[in-house]
PDB file of C-alpha atoms in Angstrom:
ATOM      1  CA  UNK A1205      18.893 113.431  70.204  1.00 50.00           C
ATOM      2  CA  UNK A1206      20.182 110.524  70.976  1.00 52.00           C
ATOM      3  CA  UNK A1207      18.399 107.256  73.433  1.00 50.00           C
ATOM      4  CA  UNK A1208      20.589 105.273  75.651  1.00 54.00           C
ATOM      5  CA  UNK A1209      19.364 102.185  76.443  1.00 55.00           C
ATOM      6  CA  UNK A1210      19.329 101.972  80.520  1.00 63.00           C
ATOM      7  CA  UNK A1211      22.037  98.259  81.848  1.00 78.00           C
ATOM      8  CA  UNK A1212      19.058  96.287  83.776  1.00 84.00           C
ATOM      9  CA  UNK A1213      19.443  96.053  87.848  1.00 91.00           C
ATOM     10  CA  UNK A1214      21.506  93.644  88.969  1.00 94.00           C
ATOM     11  CA  UNK A1215      19.053  91.599  89.561  1.00 96.00           C
ATOM     12  CA  UNK A1216      16.742  91.283  86.387  1.00 96.00           C
ATOM     13  CA  UNK A1217      19.565  90.630  85.145  1.00 96.00           C
ATOM     14  CA  UNK A1218      20.127  87.227  87.632  1.00 96.00           C
ATOM     15  CA  UNK A1219      16.725  86.265  87.422  1.00 97.00           C
ATOM     16  CA  UNK A1220      16.713  86.429  83.041  1.00 96.00           C
ATOM     17  CA  UNK A1221      19.952  84.374  84.399  1.00 96.00           C
ATOM     18  CA  UNK A1222      18.360  81.674  86.543  1.00 96.00           C
ATOM     19  CA  UNK A1223      14.625  81.606  84.096  1.00 96.00           C
ATOM     20  CA  UNK A1224      17.245  81.219  80.965  1.00 95.00           C
ATOM     21  CA  UNK A1225      19.512  78.126  82.586  1.00 93.00           C
ATOM     22  CA  UNK A1226      16.538  76.896  83.992  1.00 94.00           C
ATOM     23  CA  UNK A1227      14.881  76.680  80.552  1.00 94.00           C
ATOM     24  CA  UNK A1228      11.471  78.014  81.580  1.00 96.00           C
ATOM     25  CA  UNK A1229       8.869  80.442  80.106  1.00 97.00           C
ATOM     26  CA  UNK A1230       7.956  83.946  82.164  1.00 97.00           C
ATOM     27  CA  UNK A1231       4.394  82.859  81.531  1.00 97.00           C
ATOM     28  CA  UNK A1232       5.852  79.602  83.574  1.00 97.00           C
ATOM     29  CA  UNK A1233       7.364  81.384  86.367  1.00 97.00           C
ATOM     30  CA  UNK A1234       4.433  83.386  86.414  1.00 97.00           C
ATOM     31  CA  UNK A1235       2.766  80.420  87.329  1.00 96.00           C
ATOM     32  CA  UNK A1236       4.855  78.910  89.599  1.00 96.00           C
ATOM     33  CA  UNK A1237       5.669  81.913  91.515  1.00 96.00           C
ATOM     34  CA  UNK A1238       1.813  83.270  91.834  1.00 96.00           C
ATOM     35  CA  UNK A1239       2.222  86.186  89.572  1.00 96.00           C
ATOM     36  CA  UNK A1240       1.545  87.322  85.945  1.00 96.00           C
ATOM     37  CA  UNK A1241       3.729  87.032  83.369  1.00 96.00           C
ATOM     38  CA  UNK A1242       3.548  91.218  82.291  1.00 96.00           C
ATOM     39  CA  UNK A1243       5.180  92.035  85.911  1.00 97.00           C
ATOM     40  CA  UNK A1244       7.195  89.141  84.959  1.00 97.00           C
ATOM     41  CA  UNK A1245       8.754  90.692  82.157  1.00 96.00           C
ATOM     42  CA  UNK A1246       8.965  94.136  84.431  1.00 96.00           C
ATOM     43  CA  UNK A1247      11.102  92.787  86.729  1.00 96.00           C
ATOM     44  CA  UNK A1248      13.222  91.604  84.624  1.00 95.00           C
ATOM     45  CA  UNK A1249      13.926  95.485  82.214  1.00 94.00           C
ATOM     46  CA  UNK A1250      13.671  96.635  85.461  1.00 92.00           C
ATOM     47  CA  UNK A1251      10.936  98.447  85.282  1.00 93.00           C
ATOM     48  CA  UNK A1252       9.450  97.087  89.346  1.00 93.00           C
ATOM     49  CA  UNK A1253      11.877  96.239  92.201  1.00 92.00           C
ATOM     50  CA  UNK A1254       9.853  92.727  93.381  1.00 95.00           C
ATOM     51  CA  UNK A1255       9.536  92.754  97.903  1.00 96.00           C
ATOM     52  CA  UNK A1256      11.564  90.285  99.606  1.00 96.00           C
ATOM     53  CA  UNK A1257       8.456  87.571  99.592  1.00 96.00           C
ATOM     54  CA  UNK A1258       7.986  88.233  95.691  1.00 96.00           C
ATOM     55  CA  UNK A1259      11.544  87.534  95.049  1.00 97.00           C
ATOM     56  CA  UNK A1260      11.602  84.369  97.747  1.00 96.00           C
ATOM     57  CA  UNK A1261       9.211  83.065  95.360  1.00 97.00           C
ATOM     58  CA  UNK A1262       9.978  82.971  92.824  1.00 97.00           C
ATOM     59  CA  UNK A1263      13.619  81.744  94.020  1.00 97.00           C
ATOM     60  CA  UNK A1264      11.816  79.222  95.163  1.00 96.00           C
ATOM     61  CA  UNK A1265       9.548  78.410  91.156  1.00 97.00           C
ATOM     62  CA  UNK A1266      13.298  78.103  89.787  1.00 96.00           C
ATOM     63  CA  UNK A1267      14.094  75.716  92.761  1.00 94.00           C
ATOM     64  CA  UNK A1268      17.052  76.872  93.517  1.00 95.00           C
ATOM     65  CA  UNK A1269      19.195  76.004  95.788  1.00 94.00           C
ATOM     66  CA  UNK A1270      18.797  77.820  99.760  1.00 95.00           C
ATOM     67  CA  UNK A1271      23.294  79.096  98.773  1.00 95.00           C
ATOM     68  CA  UNK A1272      21.808  80.415  95.476  1.00 96.00           C
ATOM     69  CA  UNK A1273      18.159  82.332  96.719  1.00 97.00           C
ATOM     70  CA  UNK A1274      20.153  83.462  99.469  1.00 97.00           C
ATOM     71  CA  UNK A1275      22.746  85.378  96.138  1.00 97.00           C
ATOM     72  CA  UNK A1276      19.344  86.666  94.144  1.00 97.00           C
ATOM     73  CA  UNK A1277      18.422  88.255  97.582  1.00 97.00           C
ATOM     74  CA  UNK A1278      21.039  90.324  97.869  1.00 97.00           C
ATOM     75  CA  UNK A1279      21.262  90.538  94.093  1.00 96.00           C
ATOM     76  CA  UNK A1280      17.862  92.265  95.427  1.00 96.00           C
ATOM     77  CA  UNK A1281      19.412  94.671  97.403  1.00 96.00           C
ATOM     78  CA  UNK A1282      17.539  91.929 100.546  1.00 97.00           C
ATOM     79  CA  UNK A1283      19.392  90.281 103.488  1.00 96.00           C
ATOM     80  CA  UNK A1284      19.962  86.731 103.290  1.00 96.00           C
ATOM     81  CA  UNK A1285      17.062  84.642 104.661  1.00 95.00           C
ATOM     82  CA  UNK A1286      19.653  81.550 105.028  1.00 94.00           C
ATOM     83  CA  UNK A1287      21.418  81.114 107.597  1.00 93.00           C
ATOM     84  CA  UNK A1288      24.826  79.320 107.356  1.00 92.00           C
ATOM     85  CA  UNK A1289      26.402  77.784 109.650  1.00 91.00           C
ATOM     86  CA  UNK A1290      29.240  75.826 110.399  1.00 90.00           C
ATOM     87  CA  UNK A1291      28.599  72.038 111.624  1.00 87.00           C
ATOM     88  CA  UNK A1292      30.723  72.323 114.527  1.00 88.00           C
ATOM     89  CA  UNK A1293      28.242  75.104 115.151  1.00 90.00           C
ATOM     90  CA  UNK A1294      26.113  73.507 119.247  1.00 90.00           C
ATOM     91  CA  UNK A1295      23.044  74.201 117.056  1.00 87.00           C
ATOM     92  CA  UNK A1296      24.075  71.699 115.110  1.00 88.00           C
ATOM     93  CA  UNK A1297      25.171  69.241 117.267  1.00 91.00           C
ATOM     94  CA  UNK A1298      21.198  66.984 117.210  1.00 90.00           C
ATOM     95  CA  UNK A1299      21.977  66.665 113.474  1.00 88.00           C
ATOM     96  CA  UNK A1300      25.766  65.459 113.889  1.00 90.00           C
ATOM     97  CA  UNK A1301      24.365  63.443 116.180  1.00 92.00           C
ATOM     98  CA  UNK A1302      21.374  61.840 114.237  1.00 91.00           C
ATOM     99  CA  UNK A1303      24.298  61.978 111.166  1.00 92.00           C
ATOM    100  CA  UNK A1304      26.495  59.376 113.291  1.00 93.00           C
ATOM    101  CA  UNK A1305      24.086  57.831 113.405  1.00 95.00           C
ATOM    102  CA  UNK A1306      22.866  56.712 110.434  1.00 94.00           C
ATOM    103  CA  UNK A1307      26.347  56.274 109.589  1.00 96.00           C
ATOM    104  CA  UNK A1308      26.496  53.515 112.919  1.00 95.00           C
ATOM    105  CA  UNK A1309      23.379  51.933 111.791  1.00 95.00           C
ATOM    106  CA  UNK A1310      24.764  51.337 108.371  1.00 96.00           C
ATOM    107  CA  UNK A1311      27.163  49.016 109.550  1.00 96.00           C
ATOM    108  CA  UNK A1312      28.003  47.181 108.217  1.00 97.00           C
ATOM    109  CA  UNK A1313      27.890  48.618 105.475  1.00 97.00           C
ATOM    110  CA  UNK A1314      30.302  51.538 103.882  1.00 97.00           C
ATOM    111  CA  UNK A1315      28.193  55.485 104.001  1.00 97.00           C
ATOM    112  CA  UNK A1316      29.419  58.488 104.376  1.00 97.00           C
ATOM    113  CA  UNK A1317      28.421  61.836 104.705  1.00 96.00           C
ATOM    114  CA  UNK A1318      29.835  64.579 102.301  1.00 95.00           C
ATOM    115  CA  UNK A1319      29.386  67.974 100.691  1.00 93.00           C
ATOM    116  CA  UNK A1320      27.917  69.713  97.372  1.00 91.00           C
ATOM    117  CA  UNK A1321      31.511  69.178  95.649  1.00 93.00           C
ATOM    118  CA  UNK A1322      32.329  65.703  97.253  1.00 94.00           C
ATOM    119  CA  UNK A1323      34.302  66.847 100.932  1.00 96.00           C
ATOM    120  CA  UNK A1324      34.194  64.014 103.137  1.00 96.00           C
ATOM    121  CA  UNK A1325      32.193  65.108 105.697  1.00 95.00           C
ATOM    122  CA  UNK A1326      31.725  62.196 107.831  1.00 95.00           C
ATOM    123  CA  UNK A1327      32.076  57.782 108.203  1.00 96.00           C
ATOM    124  CA  UNK A1328      31.155  54.732 109.932  1.00 96.00           C
ATOM    125  CA  UNK A1329      34.102  52.069 110.639  1.00 95.00           C
ATOM    126  CA  UNK A1330      33.431  50.373 107.436  1.00 96.00           C
ATOM    127  CA  UNK A1331      34.600  53.416 105.041  1.00 96.00           C
ATOM    128  CA  UNK A1332      37.557  51.008 105.602  1.00 95.00           C
ATOM    129  CA  UNK A1333      36.980  49.125 102.354  1.00 96.00           C
ATOM    130  CA  UNK A1334      37.226  51.479 100.130  1.00 96.00           C
ATOM    131  CA  UNK A1335      40.235  53.774 101.407  1.00 96.00           C
ATOM    132  CA  UNK A1336      41.930  50.079 101.520  1.00 95.00           C
ATOM    133  CA  UNK A1337      45.809  50.367  99.082  1.00 94.00           C
ATOM    134  CA  UNK A1338      44.391  54.451  98.208  1.00 96.00           C
ATOM    135  CA  UNK A1339      47.439  56.836  98.097  1.00 96.00           C
ATOM    136  CA  UNK A1340      47.867  58.114 101.767  1.00 96.00           C
ATOM    137  CA  UNK A1341      47.861  61.849 100.339  1.00 96.00           C
ATOM    138  CA  UNK A1342      44.488  61.538  99.545  1.00 96.00           C
ATOM    139  CA  UNK A1343      43.660  60.434 102.436  1.00 96.00           C
ATOM    140  CA  UNK A1344      44.516  63.661 103.224  1.00 94.00           C
ATOM    141  CA  UNK A1345      42.080  66.041 105.172  1.00 92.00           C
ATOM    142  CA  UNK A1346      40.210  67.839 103.252  1.00 92.00           C
ATOM    143  CA  UNK A1347      39.293  64.119 101.703  1.00 95.00           C
ATOM    144  CA  UNK A1348      37.689  64.415  98.191  1.00 97.00           C
ATOM    145  CA  UNK A1349      35.006  61.240  98.261  1.00 96.00           C
ATOM    146  CA  UNK A1350      34.616  61.711  94.122  1.00 96.00           C
ATOM    147  CA  UNK A1351      38.272  62.070  93.979  1.00 97.00           C
ATOM    148  CA  UNK A1352      39.042  58.889  95.803  1.00 97.00           C
ATOM    149  CA  UNK A1353      36.278  56.706  93.825  1.00 96.00           C
ATOM    150  CA  UNK A1354      38.488  57.295  90.385  1.00 97.00           C
ATOM    151  CA  UNK A1355      41.575  58.216  91.062  1.00 97.00           C
ATOM    152  CA  UNK A1356      44.103  56.144  90.340  1.00 96.00           C
ATOM    153  CA  UNK A1357      45.559  55.505  93.027  1.00 97.00           C
ATOM    154  CA  UNK A1358      42.098  55.429  95.099  1.00 96.00           C
ATOM    155  CA  UNK A1359      40.200  53.273  95.036  1.00 96.00           C
ATOM    156  CA  UNK A1360      40.898  53.451  90.802  1.00 96.00           C
ATOM    157  CA  UNK A1361      43.023  50.310  90.176  1.00 94.00           C
ATOM    158  CA  UNK A1362      39.656  47.712  91.585  1.00 96.00           C
ATOM    159  CA  UNK A1363      37.421  49.008  90.050  1.00 96.00           C
ATOM    160  CA  UNK A1364      36.620  46.258  87.368  1.00 95.00           C
ATOM    161  CA  UNK A1365      34.336  48.596  85.799  1.00 94.00           C
ATOM    162  CA  UNK A1366      35.282  51.728  86.087  1.00 94.00           C
ATOM    163  CA  UNK A1367      34.276  52.761  82.585  1.00 93.00           C
ATOM    164  CA  UNK A1368      30.546  52.389  83.286  1.00 91.00           C
ATOM    165  CA  UNK A1369      30.532  53.601  87.171  1.00 92.00           C
ATOM    166  CA  UNK A1370      33.382  56.471  86.519  1.00 94.00           C
ATOM    167  CA  UNK A1371      30.877  58.349  84.434  1.00 92.00           C
ATOM    168  CA  UNK A1372      27.981  57.454  86.238  1.00 89.00           C
ATOM    169  CA  UNK A1373      29.762  59.817  88.647  1.00 92.00           C
ATOM    170  CA  UNK A1374      30.689  61.834  86.366  1.00 93.00           C
ATOM    171  CA  UNK A1375      27.381  62.635  84.249  1.00 92.00           C
ATOM    172  CA  UNK A1376      25.757  63.682  87.731  1.00 91.00           C
ATOM    173  CA  UNK A1377      28.296  65.244  87.867  1.00 92.00           C
ATOM    174  CA  UNK A1378      27.912  67.192  85.288  1.00 93.00           C
ATOM    175  CA  UNK A1379      23.995  67.261  86.207  1.00 92.00           C
ATOM    176  CA  UNK A1380      24.413  69.598  89.325  1.00 90.00           C
ATOM    177  CA  UNK A1381      27.065  71.718  87.094  1.00 91.00           C
ATOM    178  CA  UNK A1382      24.567  72.663  84.690  1.00 90.00           C
ATOM    179  CA  UNK A1383      21.941  72.899  86.431  1.00 90.00           C
ATOM    180  CA  UNK A1384      23.354  75.214  89.501  1.00 90.00           C
ATOM    181  CA  UNK A1385      26.255  76.261  87.995  1.00 90.00           C
ATOM    182  CA  UNK A1386      29.445  75.784  89.457  1.00 91.00           C
ATOM    183  CA  UNK A1387      33.352  76.400  88.158  1.00 93.00           C
ATOM    184  CA  UNK A1388      34.844  74.592  90.561  1.00 94.00           C
ATOM    185  CA  UNK A1389      32.430  71.888  90.232  1.00 93.00           C
ATOM    186  CA  UNK A1390      32.910  71.939  86.002  1.00 94.00           C
ATOM    187  CA  UNK A1391      36.831  71.310  86.697  1.00 95.00           C
ATOM    188  CA  UNK A1392      36.394  68.457  89.085  1.00 96.00           C
ATOM    189  CA  UNK A1393      34.783  66.934  85.847  1.00 95.00           C
ATOM    190  CA  UNK A1394      36.867  67.906  84.192  1.00 96.00           C
ATOM    191  CA  UNK A1395      39.809  66.394  86.312  1.00 96.00           C
ATOM    192  CA  UNK A1396      37.643  62.836  86.728  1.00 96.00           C
ATOM    193  CA  UNK A1397      36.696  62.088  83.418  1.00 95.00           C
ATOM    194  CA  UNK A1398      40.839  62.369  82.537  1.00 96.00           C
ATOM    195  CA  UNK A1399      40.864  58.894  84.937  1.00 96.00           C
ATOM    196  CA  UNK A1400      37.586  56.772  83.352  1.00 94.00           C
ATOM    197  CA  UNK A1401      38.685  55.691  79.982  1.00 92.00           C
ATOM    198  CA  UNK A1402      36.222  55.306  77.842  1.00 86.00           C
ATOM    199  CA  UNK A1403      32.514  53.647  78.433  1.00 74.00           C
ATOM    200  CA  UNK A1404      32.262  49.628  76.359  1.00 68.00           C
ATOM    201  CA  UNK A1405      29.334  48.489  76.252  1.00 61.00           C
ATOM    202  CA  UNK A1406      27.706  48.040  79.618  1.00 55.00           C
ATOM    203  CA  UNK A1407      27.269  44.268  79.344  1.00 56.00           C
ATOM    204  CA  UNK A1408      25.457  42.720  83.490  1.00 54.00           C
ATOM    205  CA  UNK A1409      26.819  46.077  84.455  1.00 51.00           C
ATOM    206  CA  UNK A1410      23.897  47.421  84.758  1.00 52.00           C
ATOM    207  CA  UNK A1411      21.360  45.858  87.111  1.00 49.00           C
ATOM    208  CA  UNK A1412      18.116  47.621  85.028  1.00 46.00           C
ATOM    209  CA  UNK A1413      18.279  50.268  87.733  1.00 52.00           C
ATOM    210  CA  UNK A1414      21.892  51.156  88.623  1.00 65.00           C
ATOM    211  CA  UNK A1415      25.472  51.149  87.649  1.00 81.00           C
ATOM    212  CA  UNK A1416      26.458  48.601  90.680  1.00 90.00           C
ATOM    213  CA  UNK A1417      30.330  49.459  92.051  1.00 94.00           C
ATOM    214  CA  UNK A1418      32.818  46.040  90.973  1.00 96.00           C
ATOM    215  CA  UNK A1419      35.158  46.811  93.803  1.00 97.00           C
ATOM    216  CA  UNK A1420      38.041  44.759  94.197  1.00 96.00           C
ATOM    217  CA  UNK A1421      39.533  43.538  97.756  1.00 95.00           C
ATOM    218  CA  UNK A1422      41.557  40.867  99.585  1.00 94.00           C
ATOM    219  CA  UNK A1423      38.215  38.702 100.660  1.00 95.00           C
ATOM    220  CA  UNK A1424      36.823  38.633  96.407  1.00 95.00           C
ATOM    221  CA  UNK A1425      33.917  41.057  94.493  1.00 96.00           C
ATOM    222  CA  UNK A1426      32.064  43.499  96.189  1.00 97.00           C
ATOM    223  CA  UNK A1427      29.142  44.097  94.135  1.00 96.00           C
ATOM    224  CA  UNK A1428      27.602  47.521  95.859  1.00 96.00           C
ATOM    225  CA  UNK A1429      24.243  49.774  95.257  1.00 94.00           C
ATOM    226  CA  UNK A1430      24.608  53.566  96.059  1.00 92.00           C
ATOM    227  CA  UNK A1431      22.235  55.712  97.550  1.00 91.00           C
ATOM    228  CA  UNK A1432      21.875  58.870  98.388  1.00 88.00           C
ATOM    229  CA  UNK A1433      20.070  61.192 101.203  1.00 88.00           C
ATOM    230  CA  UNK A1434      19.704  65.031 101.201  1.00 86.00           C
ATOM    231  CA  UNK A1435      17.918  66.839 103.772  1.00 80.00           C
ATOM    232  CA  UNK A1436      15.061  68.323 101.634  1.00 72.00           C
ATOM    233  CA  UNK A1437      13.970  70.090 103.595  1.00 78.00           C
ATOM    234  CA  UNK A1438      16.362  71.819 105.249  1.00 83.00           C
ATOM    235  CA  UNK A1439      16.582  75.488 106.150  1.00 88.00           C
ATOM    236  CA  UNK A1440      20.354  75.946 106.803  1.00 92.00           C
ATOM    237  CA  UNK A1441      22.357  75.837 103.771  1.00 94.00           C
ATOM    238  CA  UNK A1442      25.258  74.136 105.241  1.00 92.00           C
ATOM    239  CA  UNK A1443      22.445  71.043 105.680  1.00 92.00           C
ATOM    240  CA  UNK A1444      20.992  71.942 102.402  1.00 92.00           C
ATOM    241  CA  UNK A1445      24.529  70.746 100.520  1.00 93.00           C
ATOM    242  CA  UNK A1446      25.222  67.764 102.471  1.00 93.00           C
ATOM    243  CA  UNK A1447      24.003  64.424 101.338  1.00 93.00           C
ATOM    244  CA  UNK A1448      24.877  61.168 102.741  1.00 94.00           C
ATOM    245  CA  UNK A1449      25.717  58.297 100.385  1.00 94.00           C
ATOM    246  CA  UNK A1450      25.135  55.171 101.435  1.00 95.00           C
ATOM    247  CA  UNK A1451      26.739  51.464  99.907  1.00 96.00           C
ATOM    248  CA  UNK A1452      24.389  48.312  99.800  1.00 96.00           C
ATOM    249  CA  UNK A1453      25.029  44.544  99.022  1.00 96.00           C
ATOM    250  CA  UNK A1454      23.724  43.737  95.663  1.00 94.00           C
ATOM    251  CA  UNK A1455      24.219  39.958  96.557  1.00 95.00           C
ATOM    252  CA  UNK A1456      24.527  37.584  99.163  1.00 97.00           C
ATOM    253  CA  UNK A1457      28.180  37.354  98.366  1.00 96.00           C
ATOM    254  CA  UNK A1458      28.724  40.693  99.131  1.00 97.00           C
ATOM    255  CA  UNK A1459      26.346  41.005 102.081  1.00 97.00           C
ATOM    256  CA  UNK A1460      28.965  38.852 104.097  1.00 97.00           C
ATOM    257  CA  UNK A1461      32.129  39.488 102.856  1.00 97.00           C
ATOM    258  CA  UNK A1462      31.031  42.997 104.526  1.00 97.00           C
ATOM    259  CA  UNK A1463      29.847  40.974 107.796  1.00 97.00           C
ATOM    260  CA  UNK A1464      32.421  38.773 108.078  1.00 96.00           C
ATOM    261  CA  UNK A1465      35.090  42.056 108.207  1.00 96.00           C
ATOM    262  CA  UNK A1466      33.213  43.921 110.343  1.00 95.00           C
ATOM    263  CA  UNK A1467      33.992  40.959 112.722  1.00 94.00           C
ATOM    264  CA  UNK A1468      36.327  41.591 112.553  1.00 93.00           C
ATOM    265  CA  UNK A1469      37.556  45.080 113.390  1.00 91.00           C
ATOM    266  CA  UNK A1470      34.689  44.371 116.114  1.00 89.00           C
ATOM    267  CA  UNK A1471      37.410  41.690 117.401  1.00 88.00           C
ATOM    268  CA  UNK A1472      40.714  44.270 116.130  1.00 83.00           C
ATOM    269  CA  UNK A1473      39.248  46.726 118.339  1.00 80.00           C
ATOM    270  CA  UNK A1474      38.289  44.229 122.028  1.00 77.00           C
ATOM    271  CA  UNK A1475      41.810  43.203 121.588  1.00 80.00           C
ATOM    272  CA  UNK A1476      43.877  46.962 121.956  1.00 78.00           C
ATOM    273  CA  UNK A1477      40.988  47.952 124.356  1.00 73.00           C
TER     274      UNK A1477
END
């Protein structure tokens, strides 16, 4: 007699892969999802077929993104739970208006809304301080704000602390790729890493809690801190993958330069009317 190992079904393999990626034991996952280690073991071996609600609980317990939760549901044979709408869709009009209001409200400081791989979705008028002098090819849609930031023909030539600030961006990108594996994120991180010089002694570039962007402009050197905001309670894949990056002045000189640029933009707009 011969025995043949039975290949676990797709969902079982995916659950094991995600649990391994997240470095979560069967016991810990079971505790988070409100079930037993024995049941999780049975699922991963293909001996039990979980219901849709259990699949959703397991996905939530593993901290998967909405896109990843949908993929896990499909692997289990269930329909996705979360819609993926176009930003142009009528139902997202209130969200677009809210984003526009946030961007305008952040003036005179730059702010952008970007997709999961740095795709520019929207920006306020102060973006010009970041795009100033950039190669036109980097500003053709679809613009990638991460590539724009570190490319030699983008902002890089004006960034005084490219080694520290660029490394900060790349490390964050690699951390995201590690948590949610994505070959395109890996490729982007490799590309950006080739633009950034080796990290020297950070010195005064670190403020103890953040790496400021030191950006040269005609009026002087700007010192900017960045904050990231996401839709933590979004139930739409598109919204869940967006984030708003806002730049804040790290000193009074930077704030005054940006306010003066805003006043010049307003005067120029009035003259064109």
